[in-house]
């Protein structure tokens, strides 16, 4: 295996673990309950890292759970925050927004 292949595998593994932690149905359910308790009608799964995780197994499992619980959801584009000291970049990644 070449170094580039190893790096791809490491990045994929890290993203998979991050998605599994982020999209755990029990964690999302608790966050939804907390948002609803505060009077909100939506919850956005805010990501710490700008990865497109919408195609991961964890995200698909969460979507299946959301469907079974009759929530509505959409993957909304999110822009990277700009740093005043670095050149401007235009990059987007999707984050999951859940409504009820």
Short mmCIF file of C-alpha atoms in Angstrom, two decimals:
data_model
loop_
_atom_site.label_atom_id
_atom_site.label_comp_id
_atom_site.label_asym_id
_atom_site.label_seq_id
_atom_site.Cartn_x
_atom_site.Cartn_y
_atom_site.Cartn_z
CA UNK A 1 0.00 0.00 0.00
CA UNK A 2 1.31 3.43 -0.93
CA UNK A 3 1.26 6.35 1.46
CA UNK A 4 -1.62 8.07 -0.37
CA UNK A 5 -3.78 4.95 -0.03
CA UNK A 6 -2.98 4.75 3.67
CA UNK A 7 -3.88 8.40 4.12
CA UNK A 8 -7.21 7.90 2.35
CA UNK A 9 -7.96 4.96 4.64
CA UNK A 10 -7.02 6.96 7.76
CA UNK A 11 -9.21 9.89 6.68
CA UNK A 12 -12.12 7.60 5.83
CA UNK A 13 -11.80 5.79 9.16
CA UNK A 14 -11.72 9.08 11.09
CA UNK A 15 -14.77 10.42 9.26
CA UNK A 16 -16.66 7.17 9.80
CA UNK A 17 -16.00 7.24 13.55
CA UNK A 18 -16.95 10.91 13.74
CA UNK A 19 -20.21 10.25 11.88
CA UNK A 20 -21.03 7.33 14.17
CA UNK A 21 -20.58 9.56 17.22
CA UNK A 22 -22.41 12.55 15.71
CA UNK A 23 -25.42 10.70 14.27
CA UNK A 24 -26.11 8.27 17.12
CA UNK A 25 -29.95 8.13 17.26
CA UNK A 26 -30.08 8.21 21.08
CA UNK A 27 -27.92 11.35 21.19
CA UNK A 28 -29.94 13.06 18.46
CA UNK A 29 -33.22 12.06 20.14
CA UNK A 30 -32.07 13.64 23.42
CA UNK A 31 -31.04 16.83 21.59
CA UNK A 32 -34.40 16.97 19.79
CA UNK A 33 -36.25 16.52 23.10
CA UNK A 34 -34.19 19.31 24.67
CA UNK A 35 -34.85 21.65 21.73
CA UNK A 36 -38.59 20.88 21.84
CA UNK A 37 -38.65 21.41 25.62
CA UNK A 38 -37.21 24.89 25.01
CA UNK A 39 -39.99 25.63 22.48
CA UNK A 40 -38.04 25.08 19.26
CA UNK A 41 -39.41 23.22 16.26
CA UNK A 42 -36.11 22.36 14.63
CA UNK A 43 -32.72 21.00 15.50
CA UNK A 44 -29.58 21.23 13.42
CA UNK A 45 -26.83 18.67 13.90
CA UNK A 46 -23.90 21.07 14.00
CA UNK A 47 -20.61 19.56 12.93
CA UNK A 48 -17.29 20.54 14.41
CA UNK A 49 -15.43 19.59 11.22
CA UNK A 50 -16.46 20.56 7.67
CA UNK A 51 -16.93 17.05 6.27
CA UNK A 52 -19.70 15.87 3.98
CA UNK A 53 -21.01 13.04 6.12
CA UNK A 54 -24.40 12.75 4.42
CA UNK A 55 -23.39 9.56 2.61
CA UNK A 56 -22.08 7.66 5.63
CA UNK A 57 -23.75 4.57 7.03
CA UNK A 58 -24.35 6.36 10.33
CA UNK A 59 -26.17 9.21 8.57
CA UNK A 60 -28.30 6.76 6.59
CA UNK A 61 -29.17 4.85 9.77
CA UNK A 62 -30.19 8.11 11.45
CA UNK A 63 -32.32 9.05 8.43
CA UNK A 64 -34.05 5.68 8.68
CA UNK A 65 -34.73 6.29 12.39
CA UNK A 66 -36.01 9.83 11.67
CA UNK A 67 -38.36 8.42 9.03
CA UNK A 68 -39.66 5.78 11.45
CA UNK A 69 -40.31 8.50 14.07
CA UNK A 70 -42.00 10.73 11.42
CA UNK A 71 -39.53 13.62 11.64
CA UNK A 72 -38.78 15.74 8.61
CA UNK A 73 -35.18 16.48 7.73
CA UNK A 74 -33.04 18.07 5.06
CA UNK A 75 -29.32 18.37 4.43
CA UNK A 76 -28.64 22.13 4.30
CA UNK A 77 -25.48 23.64 2.85
CA UNK A 78 -23.20 25.21 5.42
CA UNK A 79 -20.37 27.57 4.56
CA UNK A 80 -17.00 27.48 6.23
CA UNK A 81 -16.36 30.44 8.50
CA UNK A 82 -13.84 32.78 6.97
CA UNK A 83 -10.59 33.58 8.71
CA UNK A 84 -9.59 37.26 8.46
CA UNK A 85 -5.91 36.34 8.21
CA UNK A 86 -6.19 33.77 5.43
CA UNK A 87 -7.27 34.04 1.81
CA UNK A 88 -10.94 33.70 1.12
CA UNK A 89 -12.13 30.23 0.23
CA UNK A 90 -15.56 29.20 -0.87
CA UNK A 91 -16.46 25.80 0.48
CA UNK A 92 -19.70 24.25 1.60
CA UNK A 93 -20.61 21.05 3.33
CA UNK A 94 -24.08 19.76 4.27
CA UNK A 95 -25.41 19.64 7.83
CA UNK A 96 -28.57 17.82 8.85
CA UNK A 97 -31.56 19.92 9.95
CA UNK A 98 -34.47 18.12 11.62
CA UNK A 99 -37.96 19.60 12.02
CA UNK A 100 -41.16 18.51 13.72
#
